[in-house]
């Protein structure tokens, strides 16, 4: 029996993604000057206003007004008629230091290795559906969203505005092989001067046909462009935005489990972020090594404790190796403590804002350390794979 699977993405002008990018821009600004800064920064945006709040402990002075306004300018909300613009919006802040009760369990000291910044469960996933080892539906949804932004910023479709969403449905056969793309949905904010007929024609040509391989679509593939018939009011003027509200878009599009913790605005001492990156790093290297076709890694942590409380390997019946064998090989080749993860992936750097839109994983346009395949040969050797 054939099955259908759908994933969505959003552009950098989506209200939740604006919030994510602001939070990560603040994090990057701190890490650029204070690599040991502790950041748990969240953002709200709505009509004419951005509010930054959370816990930050750092030796660096952050010019919040400049960081927020520069980020909104880069996204493209620069005109008052959009209902939200970088120059005229209000920027509010409510920042406190990190709780000393948390810091005492996280900080490294004599006889105490750096512990996890919180308890929680984190997942990483990889599969062989695409060259970047990501699910096909999400991979295409991200690429459509990114292309939608590119044609706007490059002036190819000058009537487009920053907010937008994409969605792709992929059809699989009985053997879990991709058969075709069943549905493509694109909703994009636009100037009120363009007709829906013109928008549909232009977006199909400049976005869909540019991104989606022709062999994956057929005469029965369905296309929807702005199905409500109008999307002039968008961004924070159309809907409020909040950091961490697009965690499925950020990860695997619903193809894998999610522990619930968001990424943006959190420094790497927070395992919600760093351990999720490590879990992806492990899963991707296992699939790339030919150990399995699909892999999900779960890690769990206790606040203040360095070693993970559990490691689970799930290969969905696609590997000849059992879980215990794979777990042993993983522990041998990957450092799973917060300190080990941070050192392995070199995470105390300002590399995060670039991940805050279009996904944290499978990014061939970025050099992200958790996407490297430098453990493949070691894994093969340990498992006796030629």
GROMACS .gro file of C-alpha atoms in nm:
model
  386
    1UNK     CA    1   0.000   0.000   0.000
    2UNK     CA    2   0.136   0.339  -0.097
    3UNK     CA    3   0.170   0.612   0.163
    4UNK     CA    4   0.197   0.988   0.159
    5UNK     CA    5   0.416   1.201   0.384
    6UNK     CA    6   0.413   1.581   0.416
    7UNK     CA    7   0.653   1.837   0.559
    8UNK     CA    8   0.647   2.217   0.568
    9UNK     CA    9   0.894   2.502   0.584
   10UNK     CA   10   0.870   2.879   0.625
   11UNK     CA   11   1.072   3.172   0.497
   12UNK     CA   12   1.289   3.398   0.709
   13UNK     CA   13   1.010   3.658   0.707
   14UNK     CA   14   0.768   3.431   0.892
   15UNK     CA   15   0.699   3.582   1.237
   16UNK     CA   16   0.829   3.281   1.430
   17UNK     CA   17   1.143   3.273   1.218
   18UNK     CA   18   1.201   3.644   1.271
   19UNK     CA   19   1.197   3.569   1.644
   20UNK     CA   20   1.439   3.276   1.600
   21UNK     CA   21   1.681   3.486   1.397
   22UNK     CA   22   1.680   3.772   1.647
   23UNK     CA   23   1.748   3.532   1.936
   24UNK     CA   24   2.036   3.369   1.750
   25UNK     CA   25   2.173   3.705   1.633
   26UNK     CA   26   2.199   3.807   1.999
   27UNK     CA   27   2.365   3.473   2.082
   28UNK     CA   28   2.617   3.518   1.799
   29UNK     CA   29   2.697   3.872   1.908
   30UNK     CA   30   2.777   3.745   2.258
   31UNK     CA   31   2.980   3.442   2.149
   32UNK     CA   32   3.187   3.660   1.914
   33UNK     CA   33   3.313   3.852   2.219
   34UNK     CA   34   3.256   3.610   2.508
   35UNK     CA   35   3.272   3.242   2.407
   36UNK     CA   36   3.177   3.137   2.761
   37UNK     CA   37   2.865   3.353   2.772
   38UNK     CA   38   2.547   3.187   2.893
   39UNK     CA   39   2.246   3.269   2.682
   40UNK     CA   40   1.882   3.163   2.697
   41UNK     CA   41   1.727   3.440   2.491
   42UNK     CA   42   1.374   3.444   2.355
   43UNK     CA   43   1.194   3.692   2.133
   44UNK     CA   44   0.836   3.796   2.073
   45UNK     CA   45   0.738   4.003   1.772
   46UNK     CA   46   0.403   4.152   1.681
   47UNK     CA   47   0.271   4.459   1.499
   48UNK     CA   48   0.525   4.738   1.548
   49UNK     CA   49   0.710   4.571   1.834
   50UNK     CA   50   0.986   4.327   1.929
   51UNK     CA   51   1.048   4.213   2.285
   52UNK     CA   52   1.361   4.023   2.389
   53UNK     CA   53   1.353   3.838   2.719
   54UNK     CA   54   1.528   3.558   2.905
   55UNK     CA   55   1.849   3.492   3.095
   56UNK     CA   56   2.192   3.612   2.983
   57UNK     CA   57   2.521   3.611   3.175
   58UNK     CA   58   2.811   3.761   2.982
   59UNK     CA   59   3.105   3.998   3.004
   60UNK     CA   60   3.003   4.154   2.671
   61UNK     CA   61   2.773   4.453   2.632
   62UNK     CA   62   2.506   4.372   2.374
   63UNK     CA   63   2.355   4.661   2.181
   64UNK     CA   64   2.013   4.497   2.162
   65UNK     CA   65   1.858   4.781   1.965
   66UNK     CA   66   2.119   4.752   1.690
   67UNK     CA   67   2.120   4.371   1.676
   68UNK     CA   68   1.739   4.352   1.655
   69UNK     CA   69   1.701   4.629   1.398
   70UNK     CA   70   1.987   4.498   1.180
   71UNK     CA   71   1.832   4.151   1.179
   72UNK     CA   72   1.488   4.279   1.077
   73UNK     CA   73   1.649   4.494   0.806
   74UNK     CA   74   1.835   4.192   0.662
   75UNK     CA   75   1.510   3.995   0.649
   76UNK     CA   76   1.345   4.274   0.451
   77UNK     CA   77   1.087   4.443   0.672
   78UNK     CA   78   1.198   4.799   0.597
   79UNK     CA   79   0.878   4.982   0.506
   80UNK     CA   80   0.611   5.114   0.739
   81UNK     CA   81   0.333   4.997   0.507
   82UNK     CA   82   0.433   4.637   0.593
   83UNK     CA   83   0.301   4.704   0.948
   84UNK     CA   84   0.642   4.612   1.085
   85UNK     CA   85   0.967   4.781   0.995
   86UNK     CA   86   1.315   4.794   1.139
   87UNK     CA   87   1.339   5.169   1.181
   88UNK     CA   88   1.008   5.246   1.347
   89UNK     CA   89   0.927   4.940   1.559
   90UNK     CA   90   0.961   4.944   1.936
   91UNK     CA   91   1.236   4.723   2.084
   92UNK     CA   92   1.181   4.618   2.446
   93UNK     CA   93   1.397   4.397   2.668
   94UNK     CA   94   1.353   4.203   2.989
   95UNK     CA   95   1.683   4.024   3.052
   96UNK     CA   96   1.802   3.867   3.378
   97UNK     CA   97   2.126   3.678   3.457
   98UNK     CA   98   2.135   3.299   3.453
   99UNK     CA   99   2.020   3.148   3.781
  100UNK     CA  100   2.318   3.064   4.008
  101UNK     CA  101   2.136   2.742   4.100
  102UNK     CA  102   2.166   2.631   3.738
  103UNK     CA  103   2.518   2.767   3.693
  104UNK     CA  104   2.659   2.567   3.986
  105UNK     CA  105   2.563   2.241   3.817
  106UNK     CA  106   2.673   2.346   3.470
  107UNK     CA  107   3.002   2.524   3.538
  108UNK     CA  108   3.317   2.319   3.528
  109UNK     CA  109   3.518   2.322   3.851
  110UNK     CA  110   3.784   2.115   4.025
  111UNK     CA  111   3.653   1.761   4.047
  112UNK     CA  112   3.336   1.847   3.852
  113UNK     CA  113   3.312   1.822   3.473
  114UNK     CA  114   3.069   2.056   3.301
  115UNK     CA  115   2.719   1.916   3.344
  116UNK     CA  116   2.413   1.938   3.124
  117UNK     CA  117   2.228   2.270   3.141
  118UNK     CA  118   1.897   2.094   3.194
  119UNK     CA  119   1.732   1.755   3.193
  120UNK     CA  120   1.570   1.644   2.870
  121UNK     CA  121   1.561   1.416   2.569
  122UNK     CA  122   1.714   1.496   2.230
  123UNK     CA  123   1.684   1.323   1.894
  124UNK     CA  124   1.896   1.310   1.582
  125UNK     CA  125   1.795   1.154   1.251
  126UNK     CA  126   1.930   1.074   0.906
  127UNK     CA  127   1.812   0.873   0.606
  128UNK     CA  128   1.934   0.801   0.256
  129UNK     CA  129   1.644   0.966   0.069
  130UNK     CA  130   1.851   1.266  -0.039
  131UNK     CA  131   2.223   1.345  -0.090
  132UNK     CA  132   2.214   1.551   0.231
  133UNK     CA  133   2.069   1.254   0.426
  134UNK     CA  134   1.739   1.427   0.500
  135UNK     CA  135   1.374   1.334   0.435
  136UNK     CA  136   1.274   1.432   0.082
  137UNK     CA  137   0.960   1.625   0.177
  138UNK     CA  138   1.141   1.855   0.419
  139UNK     CA  139   1.444   1.893   0.194
  140UNK     CA  140   1.225   2.022  -0.090
  141UNK     CA  141   1.012   2.238   0.140
  142UNK     CA  142   1.327   2.412   0.271
  143UNK     CA  143   1.467   2.462  -0.078
  144UNK     CA  144   1.137   2.609  -0.200
  145UNK     CA  145   1.126   2.847   0.097
  146UNK     CA  146   1.487   2.955   0.041
  147UNK     CA  147   1.427   3.008  -0.331
  148UNK     CA  148   1.115   3.212  -0.253
  149UNK     CA  149   1.338   3.445  -0.050
  150UNK     CA  150   1.612   3.449  -0.312
  151UNK     CA  151   1.381   3.560  -0.596
  152UNK     CA  152   1.249   3.835  -0.369
  153UNK     CA  153   1.588   3.964  -0.259
  154UNK     CA  154   1.738   3.936  -0.608
  155UNK     CA  155   1.451   4.138  -0.755
  156UNK     CA  156   1.336   3.857  -0.984
  157UNK     CA  157   0.983   3.882  -0.842
  158UNK     CA  158   0.974   4.235  -0.704
  159UNK     CA  159   0.618   4.214  -0.572
  160UNK     CA  160   0.699   3.943  -0.318
  161UNK     CA  161   0.722   4.028   0.052
  162UNK     CA  162   0.924   3.853   0.328
  163UNK     CA  163   0.661   3.620   0.480
  164UNK     CA  164   0.594   3.282   0.322
  165UNK     CA  165   0.530   2.912   0.376
  166UNK     CA  166   0.587   2.597   0.171
  167UNK     CA  167   0.461   2.239   0.198
  168UNK     CA  168   0.546   1.923   0.005
  169UNK     CA  169   0.375   1.584   0.000
  170UNK     CA  170   0.581   1.285  -0.117
  171UNK     CA  171   0.434   0.952  -0.227
  172UNK     CA  172   0.611   0.625  -0.134
  173UNK     CA  173   0.558   0.271  -0.262
  174UNK     CA  174   0.525  -0.052  -0.062
  175UNK     CA  175   0.902  -0.076  -0.022
  176UNK     CA  176   0.935   0.277   0.114
  177UNK     CA  177   1.083   0.408  -0.210
  178UNK     CA  178   0.993   0.757  -0.332
  179UNK     CA  179   0.756   0.739  -0.629
  180UNK     CA  180   0.663   1.103  -0.696
  181UNK     CA  181   0.569   1.440  -0.553
  182UNK     CA  182   0.195   1.445  -0.497
  183UNK     CA  183   0.137   1.803  -0.379
  184UNK     CA  184   0.326   2.132  -0.366
  185UNK     CA  185   0.182   2.423  -0.168
  186UNK     CA  186   0.330   2.774  -0.158
  187UNK     CA  187   0.182   3.070   0.023
  188UNK     CA  188   0.374   3.393  -0.013
  189UNK     CA  189   0.316   3.748   0.102
  190UNK     CA  190   0.284   3.989  -0.189
  191UNK     CA  191   0.210   4.347  -0.292
  192UNK     CA  192  -0.158   4.415  -0.353
  193UNK     CA  193  -0.085   4.512  -0.714
  194UNK     CA  194  -0.027   4.159  -0.844
  195UNK     CA  195  -0.301   3.920  -0.954
  196UNK     CA  196  -0.314   3.564  -0.822
  197UNK     CA  197  -0.293   3.435  -1.179
  198UNK     CA  198   0.034   3.619  -1.237
  199UNK     CA  199   0.173   3.516  -0.897
  200UNK     CA  200   0.093   3.149  -0.957
  201UNK     CA  201   0.255   3.156  -1.300
  202UNK     CA  202   0.568   3.335  -1.177
  203UNK     CA  203   0.616   3.127  -0.863
  204UNK     CA  204   0.568   2.803  -1.056
  205UNK     CA  205   0.835   2.908  -1.308
  206UNK     CA  206   1.090   3.081  -1.083
  207UNK     CA  207   1.054   2.877  -0.765
  208UNK     CA  208   0.898   2.534  -0.819
  209UNK     CA  209   1.052   2.452  -1.156
  210UNK     CA  210   1.388   2.584  -1.033
  211UNK     CA  211   1.392   2.358  -0.725
  212UNK     CA  212   1.188   2.043  -0.782
  213UNK     CA  213   1.343   1.772  -1.005
  214UNK     CA  214   1.127   1.721  -1.314
  215UNK     CA  215   1.135   1.342  -1.276
  216UNK     CA  216   0.953   1.366  -0.943
  217UNK     CA  217   0.644   1.545  -1.077
  218UNK     CA  218   0.381   1.421  -1.320
  219UNK     CA  219   0.048   1.522  -1.469
  220UNK     CA  220  -0.128   1.439  -1.142
  221UNK     CA  221   0.095   1.649  -0.917
  222UNK     CA  222  -0.118   1.915  -0.750
  223UNK     CA  223  -0.004   2.275  -0.709
  224UNK     CA  224  -0.153   2.533  -0.475
  225UNK     CA  225  -0.040   2.896  -0.472
  226UNK     CA  226  -0.188   3.130  -0.209
  227UNK     CA  227  -0.505   2.922  -0.183
  228UNK     CA  228  -0.691   3.187   0.021
  229UNK     CA  229  -0.659   3.421  -0.277
  230UNK     CA  230  -0.476   3.700  -0.093
  231UNK     CA  231  -0.170   3.734   0.134
  232UNK     CA  232  -0.091   4.105   0.154
  233UNK     CA  233  -0.086   4.141   0.533
  234UNK     CA  234   0.196   3.923   0.663
  235UNK     CA  235   0.488   3.906   0.900
  236UNK     CA  236   0.431   4.019   1.260
  237UNK     CA  237   0.150   4.249   1.143
  238UNK     CA  238  -0.046   3.941   1.037
  239UNK     CA  239   0.048   3.704   1.317
  240UNK     CA  240   0.264   3.721   1.628
  241UNK     CA  241   0.600   3.544   1.635
  242UNK     CA  242   0.779   3.357   1.914
  243UNK     CA  243   1.119   3.192   1.940
  244UNK     CA  244   1.105   2.812   1.932
  245UNK     CA  245   0.764   2.770   1.774
  246UNK     CA  246   0.891   2.604   1.456
  247UNK     CA  247   1.085   2.313   1.607
  248UNK     CA  248   0.960   2.058   1.351
  249UNK     CA  249   1.058   2.286   1.063
  250UNK     CA  250   1.398   2.326   1.232
  251UNK     CA  251   1.460   1.952   1.256
  252UNK     CA  252   1.316   1.671   1.041
  253UNK     CA  253   0.973   1.782   0.927
  254UNK     CA  254   0.792   1.527   1.141
  255UNK     CA  255   0.981   1.229   0.998
  256UNK     CA  256   1.153   1.168   1.333
  257UNK     CA  257   1.080   1.212   1.701
  258UNK     CA  258   1.139   1.543   1.877
  259UNK     CA  259   1.225   1.591   2.243
  260UNK     CA  260   1.044   1.925   2.261
  261UNK     CA  261   1.336   2.159   2.322
  262UNK     CA  262   1.393   2.450   2.083
  263UNK     CA  263   1.736   2.556   1.956
  264UNK     CA  264   1.746   2.928   1.881
  265UNK     CA  265   1.875   3.167   2.144
  266UNK     CA  266   2.048   2.895   2.347
  267UNK     CA  267   2.423   2.873   2.396
  268UNK     CA  268   2.584   2.526   2.355
  269UNK     CA  269   2.583   2.448   2.727
  270UNK     CA  270   2.212   2.384   2.671
  271UNK     CA  271   2.188   2.022   2.558
  272UNK     CA  272   1.854   2.094   2.392
  273UNK     CA  273   2.070   2.238   2.119
  274UNK     CA  274   2.417   2.085   2.142
  275UNK     CA  275   2.309   1.724   2.206
  276UNK     CA  276   2.056   1.744   1.921
  277UNK     CA  277   2.341   1.850   1.694
  278UNK     CA  278   2.554   1.561   1.819
  279UNK     CA  279   2.269   1.314   1.769
  280UNK     CA  280   2.234   1.430   1.407
  281UNK     CA  281   2.612   1.402   1.361
  282UNK     CA  282   2.603   1.041   1.483
  283UNK     CA  283   2.298   0.942   1.278
  284UNK     CA  284   2.430   1.098   0.958
  285UNK     CA  285   2.768   0.927   0.984
  286UNK     CA  286   2.603   0.589   1.051
  287UNK     CA  287   2.386   0.618   0.740
  288UNK     CA  288   2.672   0.753   0.527
  289UNK     CA  289   2.885   0.456   0.636
  290UNK     CA  290   2.623   0.217   0.498
  291UNK     CA  291   2.550   0.078   0.844
  292UNK     CA  292   2.180   0.150   0.798
  293UNK     CA  293   1.946   0.327   0.556
  294UNK     CA  294   1.764   0.518   0.827
  295UNK     CA  295   1.875   0.604   1.179
  296UNK     CA  296   1.733   0.781   1.483
  297UNK     CA  297   1.946   0.856   1.789
  298UNK     CA  298   1.801   0.947   2.128
  299UNK     CA  299   2.013   1.100   2.403
  300UNK     CA  300   1.892   1.198   2.749
  301UNK     CA  301   2.053   1.409   3.021
  302UNK     CA  302   2.012   1.513   3.384
  303UNK     CA  303   2.088   1.869   3.489
  304UNK     CA  304   2.439   1.906   3.629
  305UNK     CA  305   2.544   1.554   3.520
  306UNK     CA  306   2.801   1.514   3.244
  307UNK     CA  307   2.735   1.167   3.101
  308UNK     CA  308   2.405   1.107   2.923
  309UNK     CA  309   2.152   0.906   3.121
  310UNK     CA  310   2.068   0.702   2.812
  311UNK     CA  311   2.156   0.636   2.449
  312UNK     CA  312   1.911   0.471   2.211
  313UNK     CA  313   1.984   0.368   1.853
  314UNK     CA  314   1.690   0.292   1.621
  315UNK     CA  315   1.759   0.177   1.264
  316UNK     CA  316   1.402   0.077   1.172
  317UNK     CA  317   1.505  -0.269   1.056
  318UNK     CA  318   1.754  -0.133   0.800
  319UNK     CA  319   2.075  -0.256   0.966
  320UNK     CA  320   2.229  -0.599   1.022
  321UNK     CA  321   2.388  -0.475   1.347
  322UNK     CA  322   2.201  -0.488   1.676
  323UNK     CA  323   2.144  -0.190   1.904
  324UNK     CA  324   2.402  -0.294   2.165
  325UNK     CA  325   2.675  -0.326   1.905
  326UNK     CA  326   2.594   0.013   1.755
  327UNK     CA  327   2.570   0.178   2.097
  328UNK     CA  328   2.917   0.050   2.189
  329UNK     CA  329   3.063   0.178   1.862
  330UNK     CA  330   2.897   0.516   1.912
  331UNK     CA  331   3.031   0.555   2.265
  332UNK     CA  332   3.378   0.465   2.138
  333UNK     CA  333   3.378   0.719   1.854
  334UNK     CA  334   3.171   1.011   1.985
  335UNK     CA  335   3.208   1.218   2.303
  336UNK     CA  336   2.862   1.253   2.453
  337UNK     CA  337   2.924   1.480   2.753
  338UNK     CA  338   2.835   1.850   2.712
  339UNK     CA  339   3.203   1.942   2.722
  340UNK     CA  340   3.290   1.667   2.473
  341UNK     CA  341   3.014   1.773   2.236
  342UNK     CA  342   3.115   2.139   2.251
  343UNK     CA  343   3.480   2.055   2.186
  344UNK     CA  344   3.410   1.801   1.910
  345UNK     CA  345   3.178   2.033   1.717
  346UNK     CA  346   3.358   2.357   1.814
  347UNK     CA  347   3.033   2.516   1.927
  348UNK     CA  348   3.153   2.825   2.116
  349UNK     CA  349   3.150   3.028   1.797
  350UNK     CA  350   2.904   3.273   1.637
  351UNK     CA  351   2.763   3.022   1.386
  352UNK     CA  352   2.400   3.009   1.491
  353UNK     CA  353   2.208   3.291   1.324
  354UNK     CA  354   2.263   3.127   0.984
  355UNK     CA  355   2.080   2.816   1.107
  356UNK     CA  356   1.774   3.004   1.233
  357UNK     CA  357   1.593   2.983   0.898
  358UNK     CA  358   1.570   2.698   0.643
  359UNK     CA  359   1.666   2.424   0.888
  360UNK     CA  360   1.952   2.330   1.118
  361UNK     CA  361   2.027   2.004   0.936
  362UNK     CA  362   2.107   1.898   0.581
  363UNK     CA  363   2.238   2.244   0.493
  364UNK     CA  364   2.464   2.205   0.190
  365UNK     CA  365   2.490   2.585   0.167
  366UNK     CA  366   2.660   2.609   0.507
  367UNK     CA  367   2.965   2.447   0.664
  368UNK     CA  368   2.814   2.315   0.987
  369UNK     CA  369   3.032   2.080   1.197
  370UNK     CA  370   2.748   1.842   1.281
  371UNK     CA  371   2.700   1.781   0.908
  372UNK     CA  372   3.057   1.658   0.854
  373UNK     CA  373   3.113   1.294   0.759
  374UNK     CA  374   3.453   1.255   0.923
  375UNK     CA  375   3.356   0.952   1.133
  376UNK     CA  376   3.253   0.726   0.846
  377UNK     CA  377   3.579   0.539   0.805
  378UNK     CA  378   3.627   0.485   1.179
  379UNK     CA  379   3.275   0.343   1.211
  380UNK     CA  380   3.331   0.110   0.916
  381UNK     CA  381   3.659  -0.012   1.059
  382UNK     CA  382   3.513  -0.084   1.402
  383UNK     CA  383   3.223  -0.277   1.249
  384UNK     CA  384   3.435  -0.464   0.994
  385UNK     CA  385   3.272  -0.303   0.691
  386UNK     CA  386   3.488  -0.296   0.379
   0.00000   0.00000   0.00000
